[in-house]
Short mmCIF file of C-alpha atoms in Angstrom, two decimals:
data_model
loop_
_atom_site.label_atom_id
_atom_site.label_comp_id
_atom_site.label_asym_id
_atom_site.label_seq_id
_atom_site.Cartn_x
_atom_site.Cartn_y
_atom_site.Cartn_z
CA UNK A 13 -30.47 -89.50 296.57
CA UNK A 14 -30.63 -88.29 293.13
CA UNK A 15 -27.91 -88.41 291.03
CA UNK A 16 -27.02 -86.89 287.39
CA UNK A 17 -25.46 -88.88 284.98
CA UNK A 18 -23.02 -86.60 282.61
CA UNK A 19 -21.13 -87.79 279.27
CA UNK A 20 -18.71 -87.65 278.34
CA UNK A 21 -16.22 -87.43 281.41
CA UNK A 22 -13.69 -85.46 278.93
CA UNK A 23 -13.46 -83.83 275.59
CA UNK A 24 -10.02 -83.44 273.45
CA UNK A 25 -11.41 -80.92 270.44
CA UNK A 26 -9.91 -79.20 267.37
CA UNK A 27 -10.51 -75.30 267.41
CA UNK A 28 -13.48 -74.81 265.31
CA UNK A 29 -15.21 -78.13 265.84
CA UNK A 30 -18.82 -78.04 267.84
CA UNK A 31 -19.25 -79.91 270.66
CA UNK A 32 -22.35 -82.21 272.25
CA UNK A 33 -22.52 -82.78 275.98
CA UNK A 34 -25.26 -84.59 278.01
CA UNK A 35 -27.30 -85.07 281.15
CA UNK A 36 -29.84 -87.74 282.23
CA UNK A 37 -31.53 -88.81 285.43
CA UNK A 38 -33.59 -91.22 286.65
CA UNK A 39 -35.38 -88.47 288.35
CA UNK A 40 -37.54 -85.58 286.97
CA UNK A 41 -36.34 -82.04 286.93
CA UNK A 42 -38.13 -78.56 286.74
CA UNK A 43 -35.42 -76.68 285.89
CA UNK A 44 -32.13 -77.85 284.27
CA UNK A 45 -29.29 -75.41 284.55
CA UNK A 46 -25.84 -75.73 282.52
CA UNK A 47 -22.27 -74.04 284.18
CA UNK A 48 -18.88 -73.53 283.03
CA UNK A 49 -15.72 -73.68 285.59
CA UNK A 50 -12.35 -71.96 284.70
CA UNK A 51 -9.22 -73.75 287.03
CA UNK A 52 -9.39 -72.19 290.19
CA UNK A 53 -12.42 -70.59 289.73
CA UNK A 54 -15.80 -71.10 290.65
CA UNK A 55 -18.91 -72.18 288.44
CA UNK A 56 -20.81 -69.19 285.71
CA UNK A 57 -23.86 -69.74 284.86
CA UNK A 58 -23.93 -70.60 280.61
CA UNK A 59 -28.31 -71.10 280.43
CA UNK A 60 -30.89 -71.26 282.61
CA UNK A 61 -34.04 -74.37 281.27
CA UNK A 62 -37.16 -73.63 282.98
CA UNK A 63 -39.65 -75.53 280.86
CA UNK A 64 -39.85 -79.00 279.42
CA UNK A 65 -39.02 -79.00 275.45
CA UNK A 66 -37.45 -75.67 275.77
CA UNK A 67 -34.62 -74.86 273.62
CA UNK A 68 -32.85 -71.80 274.51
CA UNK A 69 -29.32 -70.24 272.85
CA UNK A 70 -26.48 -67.48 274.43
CA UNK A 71 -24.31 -66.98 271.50
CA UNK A 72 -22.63 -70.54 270.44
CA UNK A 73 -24.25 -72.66 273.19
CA UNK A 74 -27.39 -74.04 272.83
CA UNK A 75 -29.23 -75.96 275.65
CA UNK A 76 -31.98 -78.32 275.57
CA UNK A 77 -34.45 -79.47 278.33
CA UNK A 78 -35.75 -82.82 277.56
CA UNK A 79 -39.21 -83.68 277.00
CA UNK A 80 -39.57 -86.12 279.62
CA UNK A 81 -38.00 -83.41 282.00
CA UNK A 82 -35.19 -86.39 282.83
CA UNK A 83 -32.33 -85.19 280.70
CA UNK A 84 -30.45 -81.86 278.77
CA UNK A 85 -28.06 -81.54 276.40
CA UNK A 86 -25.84 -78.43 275.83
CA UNK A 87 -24.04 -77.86 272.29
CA UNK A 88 -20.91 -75.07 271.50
CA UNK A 89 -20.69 -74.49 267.91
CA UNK A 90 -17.46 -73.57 266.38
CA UNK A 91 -15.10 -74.37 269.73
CA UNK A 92 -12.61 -71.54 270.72
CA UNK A 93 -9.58 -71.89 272.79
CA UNK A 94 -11.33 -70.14 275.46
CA UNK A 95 -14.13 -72.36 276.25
CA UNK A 96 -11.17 -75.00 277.58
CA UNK A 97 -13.26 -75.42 281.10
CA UNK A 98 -15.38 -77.75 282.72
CA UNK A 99 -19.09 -78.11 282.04
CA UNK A 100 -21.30 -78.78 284.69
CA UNK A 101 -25.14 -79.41 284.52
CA UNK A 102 -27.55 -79.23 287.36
CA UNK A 103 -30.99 -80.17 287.79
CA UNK A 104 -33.59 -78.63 290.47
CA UNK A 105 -36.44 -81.08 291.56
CA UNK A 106 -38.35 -78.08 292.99
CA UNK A 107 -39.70 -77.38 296.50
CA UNK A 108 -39.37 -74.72 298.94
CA UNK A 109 -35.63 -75.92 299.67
CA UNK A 110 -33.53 -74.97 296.22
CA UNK A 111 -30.89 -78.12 296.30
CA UNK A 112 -29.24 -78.55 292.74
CA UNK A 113 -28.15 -81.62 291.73
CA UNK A 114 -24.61 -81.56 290.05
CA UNK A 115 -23.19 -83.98 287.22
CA UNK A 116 -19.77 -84.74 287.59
CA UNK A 117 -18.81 -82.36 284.71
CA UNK A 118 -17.55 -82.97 281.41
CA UNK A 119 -13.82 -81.67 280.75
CA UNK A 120 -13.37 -79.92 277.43
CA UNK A 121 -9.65 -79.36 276.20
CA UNK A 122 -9.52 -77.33 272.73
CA UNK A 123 -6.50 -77.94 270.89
CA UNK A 124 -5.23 -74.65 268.67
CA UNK B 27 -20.59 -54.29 290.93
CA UNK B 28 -22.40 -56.81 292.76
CA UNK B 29 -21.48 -60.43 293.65
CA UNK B 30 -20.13 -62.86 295.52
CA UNK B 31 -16.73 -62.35 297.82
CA UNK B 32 -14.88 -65.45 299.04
CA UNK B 33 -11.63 -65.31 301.25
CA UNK B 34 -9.24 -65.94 301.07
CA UNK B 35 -8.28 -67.47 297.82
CA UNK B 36 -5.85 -69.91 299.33
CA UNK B 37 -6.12 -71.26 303.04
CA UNK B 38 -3.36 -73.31 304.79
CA UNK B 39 -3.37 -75.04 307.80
CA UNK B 40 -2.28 -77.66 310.24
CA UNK B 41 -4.53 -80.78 311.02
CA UNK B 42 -5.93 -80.35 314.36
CA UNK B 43 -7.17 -76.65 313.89
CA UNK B 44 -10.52 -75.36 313.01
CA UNK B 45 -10.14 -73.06 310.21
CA UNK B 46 -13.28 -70.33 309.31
CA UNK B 47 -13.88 -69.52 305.31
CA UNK B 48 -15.49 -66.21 304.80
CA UNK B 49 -18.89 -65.54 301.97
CA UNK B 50 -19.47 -62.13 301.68
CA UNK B 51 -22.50 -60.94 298.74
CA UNK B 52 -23.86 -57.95 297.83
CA UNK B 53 -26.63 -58.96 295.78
CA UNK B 54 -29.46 -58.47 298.04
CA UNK B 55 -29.74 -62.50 297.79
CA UNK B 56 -31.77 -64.58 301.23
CA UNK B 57 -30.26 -68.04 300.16
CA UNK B 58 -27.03 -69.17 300.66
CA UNK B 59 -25.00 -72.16 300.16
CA UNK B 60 -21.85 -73.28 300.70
CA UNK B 61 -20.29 -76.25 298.37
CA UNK B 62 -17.42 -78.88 298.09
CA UNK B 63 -15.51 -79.85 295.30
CA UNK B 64 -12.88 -82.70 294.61
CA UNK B 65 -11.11 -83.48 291.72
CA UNK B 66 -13.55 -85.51 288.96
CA UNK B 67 -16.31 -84.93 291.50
CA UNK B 68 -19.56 -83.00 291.16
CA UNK B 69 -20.22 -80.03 293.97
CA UNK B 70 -21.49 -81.85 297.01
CA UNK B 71 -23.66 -79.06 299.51
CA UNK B 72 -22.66 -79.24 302.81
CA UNK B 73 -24.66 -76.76 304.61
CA UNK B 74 -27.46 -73.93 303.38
CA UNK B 75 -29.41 -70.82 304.49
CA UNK B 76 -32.79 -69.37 303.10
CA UNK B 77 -32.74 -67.02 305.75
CA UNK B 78 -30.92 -65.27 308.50
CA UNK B 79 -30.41 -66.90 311.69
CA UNK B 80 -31.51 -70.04 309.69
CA UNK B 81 -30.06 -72.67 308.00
CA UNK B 82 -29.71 -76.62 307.41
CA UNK B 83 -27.52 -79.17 306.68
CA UNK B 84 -26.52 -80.66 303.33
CA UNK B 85 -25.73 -83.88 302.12
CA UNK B 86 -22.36 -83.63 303.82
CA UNK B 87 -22.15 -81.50 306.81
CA UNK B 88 -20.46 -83.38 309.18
CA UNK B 89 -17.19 -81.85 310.41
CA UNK B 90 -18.69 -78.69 309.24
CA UNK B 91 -20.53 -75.62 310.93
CA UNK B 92 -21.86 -72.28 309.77
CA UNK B 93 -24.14 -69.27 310.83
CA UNK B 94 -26.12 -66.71 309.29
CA UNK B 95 -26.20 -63.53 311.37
CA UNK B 96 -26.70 -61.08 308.59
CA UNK B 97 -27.95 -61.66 305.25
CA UNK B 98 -24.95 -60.96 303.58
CA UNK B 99 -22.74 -63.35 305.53
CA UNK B 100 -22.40 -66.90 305.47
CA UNK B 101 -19.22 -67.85 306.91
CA UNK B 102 -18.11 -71.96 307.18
CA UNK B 103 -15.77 -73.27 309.81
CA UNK B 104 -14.03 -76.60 308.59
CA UNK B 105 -13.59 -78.19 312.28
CA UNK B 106 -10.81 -80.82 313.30
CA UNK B 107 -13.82 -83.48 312.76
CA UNK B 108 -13.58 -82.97 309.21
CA UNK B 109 -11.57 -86.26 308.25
CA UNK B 110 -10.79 -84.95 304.59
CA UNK B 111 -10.80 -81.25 304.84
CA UNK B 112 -8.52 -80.31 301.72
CA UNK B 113 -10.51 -79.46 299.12
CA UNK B 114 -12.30 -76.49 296.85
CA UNK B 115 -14.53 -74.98 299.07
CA UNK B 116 -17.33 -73.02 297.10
CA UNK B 117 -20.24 -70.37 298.27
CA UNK B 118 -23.09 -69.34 296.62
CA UNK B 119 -26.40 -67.37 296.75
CA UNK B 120 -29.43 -66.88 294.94
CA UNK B 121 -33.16 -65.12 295.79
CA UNK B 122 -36.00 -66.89 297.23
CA UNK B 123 -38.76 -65.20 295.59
CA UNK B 124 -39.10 -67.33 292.33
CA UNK B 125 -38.19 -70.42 291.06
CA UNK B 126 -36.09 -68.57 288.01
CA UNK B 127 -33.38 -67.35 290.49
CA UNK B 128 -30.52 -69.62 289.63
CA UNK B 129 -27.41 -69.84 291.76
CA UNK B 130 -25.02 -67.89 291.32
CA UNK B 131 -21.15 -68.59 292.51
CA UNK B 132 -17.65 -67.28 294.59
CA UNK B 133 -14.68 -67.81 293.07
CA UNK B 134 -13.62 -69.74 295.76
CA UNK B 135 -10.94 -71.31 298.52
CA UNK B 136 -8.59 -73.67 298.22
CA UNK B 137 -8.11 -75.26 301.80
CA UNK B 138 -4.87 -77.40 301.96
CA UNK B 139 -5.04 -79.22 305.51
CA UNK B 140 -1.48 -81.07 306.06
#
């Protein structure tokens, strides 16, 4: 099956540094989605990539869909305590059955 | 406000029982889906719905069954089949009638199976 490839696997941050976290696949995707998981809690939906190129911002984040519809990126500028979480990206291949594909999520630990 | 209502938040029970997790939403959503996570793993779908009385089976759906009477319902029974029940059991719904209807998530049960 397809499978997402996410980096890193964890993040230990300063408050007030930005942050860089990937996706790739060997498959192509038509939409690229990005999520963020409290402990205990389940996924929220960060950005929503619909097109390939597309660049699209919700406050600090930034997301990216790649070009060759294979890979994202998602960036948080100026790291808070509060966006201690995990990151999860997830790619739809399209077709009348909507079945995401998860990475295995990147762990991001901001130290005050 | 609308959304997505999973209990209970915490589930215990002994191995050998079949135990039924509840999805409740509000949003007017067709599609449902119900996920698993482990620790350091990625959600894993074991069983979805587009529509009522519908649905079909995920990448792991054995030990698992579900139904889909109403449209707002989406209940999951973990059966004594499941080898490795305990886990974070996750639902979630979205609309059918675009591809720009992302998924949208529960908060979630935590099954412990001892």
């Amino acid at each position: 099956g397809q499978q997402l490839n996410q980096s890193p696997q964890s993040m230990f941050i300063q408050e007030g540094e930005d942050v860089s976290m990937n996706c790739t696949s060997s498959s192509i995707f038509n939409t690229w989605l990005w999520y963020k998981q409290d402990p205990g809690e389940g996924p929220v939906l960060l950005i929503a990539l619909y097109k390939a190129g597309e660049l699209t911002s919700n406050g600090r984040l930034t997301a990216q869909f790649g070009i060759t519809r294979k890979d994202s990126f998602l960036n948080i500028s100026a790291s808070i305590p509060s966006d201690v979480g995990i990151y999860f990206c997830a790619g739809d291949s399209g077709g009348s059955n909507y079945k995401l594909t998860f990475g295995k999520g990147t762990l991001l630990t901001v130290n005050p | 406000d609308g959304g997505i209502t999973q209990s209970p938040k915490y589930l215990f029970r002994k191995e050998g029982q079949n135990v039924t997790l509840s999805c409740e939403q509000n949003l007017n959503h067709d599609a449902m889906y119900w996920y698993r996570q482990d620790p350091g793993q990625g959600l894993r779908l074991i069983y979805y719905s587009q529509i009522v009385n519908d649905f079909q089976k995920g990448d792991i759906a054995e030990g698992y069954s579900v139904s889909r009477e109403k449209k707002e319902s989406f209940p999951l029974t973990v059966t004594s089949a499941q080898k490795n029940p305990t886990a974070f059991y996750l639902c979630a719904s979205r609309r059918r009638d675009g591809g720009d209807s992302p998924l949208h998530f529960g908060n979630g049960t935590r099954l412990t199976v001892t």
